[in-house]
mmCIF file of C-alpha atoms and ligand atoms in Angstrom:
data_model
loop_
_atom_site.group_PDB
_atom_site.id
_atom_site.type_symbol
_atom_site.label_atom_id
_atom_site.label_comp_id
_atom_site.label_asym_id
_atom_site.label_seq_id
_atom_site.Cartn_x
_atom_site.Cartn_y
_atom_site.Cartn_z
ATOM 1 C CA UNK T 1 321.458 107.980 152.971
ATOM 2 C CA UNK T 2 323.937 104.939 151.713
ATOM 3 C CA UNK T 3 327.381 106.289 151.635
ATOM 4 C CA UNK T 4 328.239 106.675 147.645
ATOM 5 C CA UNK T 5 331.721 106.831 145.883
ATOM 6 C CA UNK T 6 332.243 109.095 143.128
ATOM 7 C CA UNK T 7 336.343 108.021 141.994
ATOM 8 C CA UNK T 8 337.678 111.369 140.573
ATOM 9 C CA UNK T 9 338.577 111.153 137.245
ATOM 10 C CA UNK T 10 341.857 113.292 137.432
ATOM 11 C CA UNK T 11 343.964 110.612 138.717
ATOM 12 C CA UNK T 12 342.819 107.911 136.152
ATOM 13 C CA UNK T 13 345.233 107.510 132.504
ATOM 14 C CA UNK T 14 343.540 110.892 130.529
ATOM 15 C CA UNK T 15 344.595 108.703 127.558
ATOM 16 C CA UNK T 16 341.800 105.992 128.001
ATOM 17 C CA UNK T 17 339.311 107.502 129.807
ATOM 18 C CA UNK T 18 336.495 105.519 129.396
ATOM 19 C CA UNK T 19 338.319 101.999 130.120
ATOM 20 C CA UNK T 20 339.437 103.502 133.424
ATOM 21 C CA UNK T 21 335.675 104.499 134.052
ATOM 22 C CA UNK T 22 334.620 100.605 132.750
ATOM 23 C CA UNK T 23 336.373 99.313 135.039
ATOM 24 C CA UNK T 24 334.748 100.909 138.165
ATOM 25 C CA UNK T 25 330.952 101.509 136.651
ATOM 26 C CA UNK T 26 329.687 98.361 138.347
ATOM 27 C CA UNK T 27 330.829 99.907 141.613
ATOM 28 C CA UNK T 28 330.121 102.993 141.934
ATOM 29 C CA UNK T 29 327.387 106.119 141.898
ATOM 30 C CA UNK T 30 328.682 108.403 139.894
ATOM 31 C CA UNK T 31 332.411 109.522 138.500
ATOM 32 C CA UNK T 32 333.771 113.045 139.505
ATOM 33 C CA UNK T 33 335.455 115.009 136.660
ATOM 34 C CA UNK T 34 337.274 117.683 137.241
ATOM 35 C CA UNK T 35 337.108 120.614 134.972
ATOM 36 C CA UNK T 36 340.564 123.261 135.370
ATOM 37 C CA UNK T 37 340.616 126.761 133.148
ATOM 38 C CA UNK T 38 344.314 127.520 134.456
ATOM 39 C CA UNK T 39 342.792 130.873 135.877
ATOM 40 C CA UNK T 40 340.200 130.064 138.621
ATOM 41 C CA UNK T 41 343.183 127.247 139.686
ATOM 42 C CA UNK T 42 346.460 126.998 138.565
ATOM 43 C CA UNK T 43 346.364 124.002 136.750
ATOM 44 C CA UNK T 44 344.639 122.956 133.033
ATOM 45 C CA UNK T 45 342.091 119.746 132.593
ATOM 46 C CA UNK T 46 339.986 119.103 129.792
ATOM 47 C CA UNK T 47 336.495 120.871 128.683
ATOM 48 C CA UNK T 48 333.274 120.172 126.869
ATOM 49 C CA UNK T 49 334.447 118.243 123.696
ATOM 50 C CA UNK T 50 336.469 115.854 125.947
ATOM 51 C CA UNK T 51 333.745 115.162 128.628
ATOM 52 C CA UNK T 52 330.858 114.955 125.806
ATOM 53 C CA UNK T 53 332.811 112.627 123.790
ATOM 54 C CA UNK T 54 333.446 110.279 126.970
ATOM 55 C CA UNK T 55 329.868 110.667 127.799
ATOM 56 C CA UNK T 56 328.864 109.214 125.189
ATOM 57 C CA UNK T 57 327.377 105.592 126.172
ATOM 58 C CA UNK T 58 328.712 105.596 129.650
ATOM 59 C CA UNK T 59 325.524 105.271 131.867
ATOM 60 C CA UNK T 60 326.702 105.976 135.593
ATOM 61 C CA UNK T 61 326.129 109.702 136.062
ATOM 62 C CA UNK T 62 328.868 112.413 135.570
ATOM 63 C CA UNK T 63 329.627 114.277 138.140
ATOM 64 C CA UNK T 64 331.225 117.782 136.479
ATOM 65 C CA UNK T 65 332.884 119.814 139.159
ATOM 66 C CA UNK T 66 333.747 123.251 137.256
ATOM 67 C CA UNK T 67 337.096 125.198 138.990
ATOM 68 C CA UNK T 68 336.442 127.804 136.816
ATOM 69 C CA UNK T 69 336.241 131.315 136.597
ATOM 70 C CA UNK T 70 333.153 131.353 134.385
ATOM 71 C CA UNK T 71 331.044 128.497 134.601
ATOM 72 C CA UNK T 72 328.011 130.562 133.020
ATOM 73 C CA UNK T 73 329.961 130.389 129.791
ATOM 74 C CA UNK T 74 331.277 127.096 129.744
ATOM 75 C CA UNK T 75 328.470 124.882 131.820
ATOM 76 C CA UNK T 76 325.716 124.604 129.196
ATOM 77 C CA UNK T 77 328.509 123.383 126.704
ATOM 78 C CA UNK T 78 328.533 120.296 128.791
ATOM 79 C CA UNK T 79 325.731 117.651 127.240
ATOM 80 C CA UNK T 80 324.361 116.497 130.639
ATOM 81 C CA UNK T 81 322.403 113.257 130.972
ATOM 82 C CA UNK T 82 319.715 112.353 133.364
ATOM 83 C CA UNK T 83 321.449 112.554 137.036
ATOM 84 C CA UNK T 84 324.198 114.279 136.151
ATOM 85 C CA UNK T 85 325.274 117.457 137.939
ATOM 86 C CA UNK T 86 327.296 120.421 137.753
ATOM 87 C CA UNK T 87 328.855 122.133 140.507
ATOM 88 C CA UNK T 88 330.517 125.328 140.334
ATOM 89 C CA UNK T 89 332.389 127.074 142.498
ATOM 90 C CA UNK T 90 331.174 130.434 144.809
ATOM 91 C CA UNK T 91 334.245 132.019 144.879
ATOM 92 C CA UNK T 92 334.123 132.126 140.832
ATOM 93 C CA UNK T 93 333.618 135.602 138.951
ATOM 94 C CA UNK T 94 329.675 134.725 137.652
ATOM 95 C CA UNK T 95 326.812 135.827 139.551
ATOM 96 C CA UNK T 96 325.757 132.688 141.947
ATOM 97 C CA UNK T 97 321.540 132.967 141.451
ATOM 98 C CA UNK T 98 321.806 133.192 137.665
ATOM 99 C CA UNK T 99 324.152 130.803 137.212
ATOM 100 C CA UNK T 100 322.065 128.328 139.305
ATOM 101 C CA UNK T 101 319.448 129.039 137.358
ATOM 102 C CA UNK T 102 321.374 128.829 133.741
ATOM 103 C CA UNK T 103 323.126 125.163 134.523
ATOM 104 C CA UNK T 104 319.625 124.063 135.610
ATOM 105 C CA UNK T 105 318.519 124.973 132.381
ATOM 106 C CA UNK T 106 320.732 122.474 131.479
ATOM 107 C CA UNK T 107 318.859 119.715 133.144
ATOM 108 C CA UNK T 108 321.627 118.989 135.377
ATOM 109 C CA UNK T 109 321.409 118.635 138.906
ATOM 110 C CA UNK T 110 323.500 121.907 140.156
ATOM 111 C CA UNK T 111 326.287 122.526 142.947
ATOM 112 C CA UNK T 112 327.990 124.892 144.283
ATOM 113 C CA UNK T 113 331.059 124.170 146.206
ATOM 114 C CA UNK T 114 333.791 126.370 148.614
ATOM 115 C CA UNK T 115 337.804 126.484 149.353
ATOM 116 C CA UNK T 116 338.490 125.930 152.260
ATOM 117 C CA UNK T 117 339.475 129.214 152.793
ATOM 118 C CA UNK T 118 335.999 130.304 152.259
ATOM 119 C CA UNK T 119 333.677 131.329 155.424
ATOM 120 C CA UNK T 120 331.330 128.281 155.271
ATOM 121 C CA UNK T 121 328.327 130.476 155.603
ATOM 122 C CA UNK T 122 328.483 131.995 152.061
ATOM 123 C CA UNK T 123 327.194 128.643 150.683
ATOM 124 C CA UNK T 124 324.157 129.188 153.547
ATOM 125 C CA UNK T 125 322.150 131.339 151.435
ATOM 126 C CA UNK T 126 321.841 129.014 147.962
ATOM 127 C CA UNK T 127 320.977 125.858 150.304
ATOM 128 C CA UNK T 128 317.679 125.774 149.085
ATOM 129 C CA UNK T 129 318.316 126.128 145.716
ATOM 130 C CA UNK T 130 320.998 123.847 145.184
ATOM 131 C CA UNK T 131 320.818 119.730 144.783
ATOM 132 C CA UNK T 132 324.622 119.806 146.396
ATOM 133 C CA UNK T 133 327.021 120.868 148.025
ATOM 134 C CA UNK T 134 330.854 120.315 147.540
ATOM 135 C CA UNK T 135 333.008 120.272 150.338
ATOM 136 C CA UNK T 136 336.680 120.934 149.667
ATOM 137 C CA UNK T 137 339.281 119.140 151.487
ATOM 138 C CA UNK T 138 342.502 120.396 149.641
ATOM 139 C CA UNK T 139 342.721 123.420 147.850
ATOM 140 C CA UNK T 140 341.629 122.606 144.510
ATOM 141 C CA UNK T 141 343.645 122.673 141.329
ATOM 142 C CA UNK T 142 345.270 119.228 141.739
ATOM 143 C CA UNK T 143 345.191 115.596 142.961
ATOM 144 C CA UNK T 144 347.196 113.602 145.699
ATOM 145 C CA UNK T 145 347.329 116.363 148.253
ATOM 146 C CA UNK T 146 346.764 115.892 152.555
ATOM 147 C CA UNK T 147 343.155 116.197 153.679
ATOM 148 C CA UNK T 148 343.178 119.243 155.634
ATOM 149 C CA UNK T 149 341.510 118.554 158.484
ATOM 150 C CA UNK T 150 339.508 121.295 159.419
ATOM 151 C CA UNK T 151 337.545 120.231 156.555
ATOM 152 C CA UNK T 152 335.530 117.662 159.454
ATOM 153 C CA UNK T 153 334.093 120.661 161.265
ATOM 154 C CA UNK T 154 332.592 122.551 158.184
ATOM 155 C CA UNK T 155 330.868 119.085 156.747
ATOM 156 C CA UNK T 156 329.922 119.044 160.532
ATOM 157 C CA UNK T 157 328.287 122.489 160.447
ATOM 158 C CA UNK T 158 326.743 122.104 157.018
ATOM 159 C CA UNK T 159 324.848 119.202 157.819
ATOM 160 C CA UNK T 160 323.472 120.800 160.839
ATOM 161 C CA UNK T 161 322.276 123.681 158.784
ATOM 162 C CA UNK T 162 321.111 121.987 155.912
ATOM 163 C CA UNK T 163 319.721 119.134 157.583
ATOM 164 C CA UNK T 164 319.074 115.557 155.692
ATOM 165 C CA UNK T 165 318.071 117.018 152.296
ATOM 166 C CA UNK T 166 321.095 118.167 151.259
ATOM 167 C CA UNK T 167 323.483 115.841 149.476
ATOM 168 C CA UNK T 168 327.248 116.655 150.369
ATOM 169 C CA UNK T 169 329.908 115.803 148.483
ATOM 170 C CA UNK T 170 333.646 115.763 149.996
ATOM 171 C CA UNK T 171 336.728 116.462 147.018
ATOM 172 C CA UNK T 172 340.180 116.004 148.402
ATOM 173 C CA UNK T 173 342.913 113.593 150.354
ATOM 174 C CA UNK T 174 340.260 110.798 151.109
ATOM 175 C CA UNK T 175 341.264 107.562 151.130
ATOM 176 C CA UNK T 176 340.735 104.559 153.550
ATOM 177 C CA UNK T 177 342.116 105.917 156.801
ATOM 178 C CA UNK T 178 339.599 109.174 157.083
ATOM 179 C CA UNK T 179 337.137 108.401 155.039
ATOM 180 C CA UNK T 180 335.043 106.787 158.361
ATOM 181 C CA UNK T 181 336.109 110.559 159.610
ATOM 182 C CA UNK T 182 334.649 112.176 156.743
ATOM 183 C CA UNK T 183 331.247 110.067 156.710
ATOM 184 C CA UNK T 184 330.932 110.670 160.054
ATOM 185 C CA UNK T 185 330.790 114.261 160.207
ATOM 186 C CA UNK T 186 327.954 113.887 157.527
ATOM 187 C CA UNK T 187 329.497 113.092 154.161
ATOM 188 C CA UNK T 188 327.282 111.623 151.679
ATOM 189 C CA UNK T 189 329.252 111.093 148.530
ATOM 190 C CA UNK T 190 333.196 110.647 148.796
ATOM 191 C CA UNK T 191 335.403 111.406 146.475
ATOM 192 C CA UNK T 192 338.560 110.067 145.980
ATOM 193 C CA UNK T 193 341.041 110.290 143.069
ATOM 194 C CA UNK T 194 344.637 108.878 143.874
ATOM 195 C CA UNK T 195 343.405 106.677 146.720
ATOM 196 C CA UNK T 196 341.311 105.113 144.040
ATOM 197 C CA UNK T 197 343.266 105.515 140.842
ATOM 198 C CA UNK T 198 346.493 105.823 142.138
ATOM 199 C CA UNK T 199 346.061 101.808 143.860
ATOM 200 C CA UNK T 200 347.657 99.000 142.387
ATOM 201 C CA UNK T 201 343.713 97.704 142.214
ATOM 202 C CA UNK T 202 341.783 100.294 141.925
ATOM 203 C CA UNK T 203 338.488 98.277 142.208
ATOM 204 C CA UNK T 204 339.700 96.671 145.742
ATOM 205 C CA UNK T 205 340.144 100.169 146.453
ATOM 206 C CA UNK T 206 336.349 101.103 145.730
ATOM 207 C CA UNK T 207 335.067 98.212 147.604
ATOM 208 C CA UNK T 208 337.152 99.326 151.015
ATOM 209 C CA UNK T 209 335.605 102.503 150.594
ATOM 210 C CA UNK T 210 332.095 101.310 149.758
ATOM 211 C CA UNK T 211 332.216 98.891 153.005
ATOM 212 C CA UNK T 212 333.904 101.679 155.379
ATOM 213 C CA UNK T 213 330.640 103.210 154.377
ATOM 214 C CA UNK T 214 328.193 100.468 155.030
ATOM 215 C CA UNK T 215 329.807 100.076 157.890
ATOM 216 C CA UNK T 216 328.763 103.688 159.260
ATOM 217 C CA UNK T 217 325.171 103.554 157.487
ATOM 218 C CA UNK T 218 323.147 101.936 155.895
HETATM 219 C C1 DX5 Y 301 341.214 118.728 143.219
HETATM 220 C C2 DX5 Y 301 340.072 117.994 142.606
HETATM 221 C C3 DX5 Y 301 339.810 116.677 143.193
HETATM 222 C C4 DX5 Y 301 340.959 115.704 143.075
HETATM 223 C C5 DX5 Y 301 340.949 114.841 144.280
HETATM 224 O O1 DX5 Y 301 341.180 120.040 142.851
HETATM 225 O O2 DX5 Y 301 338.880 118.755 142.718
HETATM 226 O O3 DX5 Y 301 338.626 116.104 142.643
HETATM 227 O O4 DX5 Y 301 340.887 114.891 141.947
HETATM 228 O O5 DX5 Y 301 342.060 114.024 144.211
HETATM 229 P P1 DX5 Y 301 342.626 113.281 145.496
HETATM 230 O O6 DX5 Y 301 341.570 112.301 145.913
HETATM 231 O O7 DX5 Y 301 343.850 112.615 144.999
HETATM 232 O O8 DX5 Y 301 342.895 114.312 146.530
HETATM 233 ZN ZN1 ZN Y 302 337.013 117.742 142.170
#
């Protein structure tokens, strides 16, 4: 599978969203948005009305990652388009098979993603029910933190379990100088927030990325 980029929408100006995500559509597969409730992480983002308004004739897919504590509730308030997908997180307070089945209900494509504190094998069970899987690197809740690097070992595993028909996504500290690391152990779709946002040219930024990949696959 070509490596993708999915620039995370966190570290991008919240006050013009959809020129930040202008300027990278040509570019790239999908953008990550990060979704906060201030209880599942200790930190606040935006919700439905925000994301569906910035929807709203953007065509590159949405990629909604929910660090919430009930994304039952909140995930079929998002208005998904076609290759969009929500991910939400195990370790959050909703039971995992129905909410599964209620996002797909959606018509989303649905993921379910792990801390890295999390004993990899809980996300075993739902790999055949799942489109993806998201692979912290950080602890989630904000942007601009190290890549921990244990994270290498559990993309390593999960790819050896789930074999090619799993797509993995990898959220945290990625930028040009592990992100060879991080496709290597089997990442499929990086992404990257303040390595791609927080560049003087964000776009340049993309293209490294997109040709560190390349370079690894094709
Ligand atoms: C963190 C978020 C990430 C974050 C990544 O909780 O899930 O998507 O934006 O940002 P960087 O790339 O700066 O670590
Ligand atoms: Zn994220």
């Amino acid at each position: 599978m070509k490596i993708k980029i999915s620039p995370s929408l966190l570290s991008a100006d919240f006050g013009c969203l959809r020129r930040e995500a202008r300027l990278l559509e040509k570019h790239v597969a999908s953008f990550h948005i990060d979704v906060m409730d201030g209880h599942f992480v200790p930190n606040i983002t935006i919700g439905p009305p925000v994301v569906n308004r910035f929807r709203e004739g953007l065509e590159t897919p949405l990629d909604i990652h929910l660090m919430i504590e009930h994304p039952q509730l909140f995930g079929p308030q998002f208005r998904v388009q076609r290759g969009d997908s929500i991910t939400f997180h195990e370790e959050s307070a909703d039971p995992i098979a129905e909410t599964i089945d209620i996002l797909r209900q959606t018509g989303a494509r649905v993921g379910l993603s792990i801390r890295p504190g999390t004993p990899l094998d809980r996300l075993y069970r739902w790999l055949d029910r799942i489109d993806l899987a998201l692979v912290m690197s950080v602890e989630p809740g904000f942007g601009g933190q190290a890549f921990l690097p244990e994270a290498l070992e559990r993309i390593r595993l999960l790819r050896r379990k789930a074999g090619d028909r799993l797509e993995i996504h990898v959220d945290g500290g990625i930028h040009r100088g592990n992100a060879l690391a991080v496709i290597e152990a089997g990442g499929d779709v990086i992404v990257a927030g303040s390595a791609i946002y927080g560049a003087e040219d964000p776009e340049s930024a993309v293209r490294e990325l997109l040709a560190i990949g390349d370079r690894c696959r094709e």
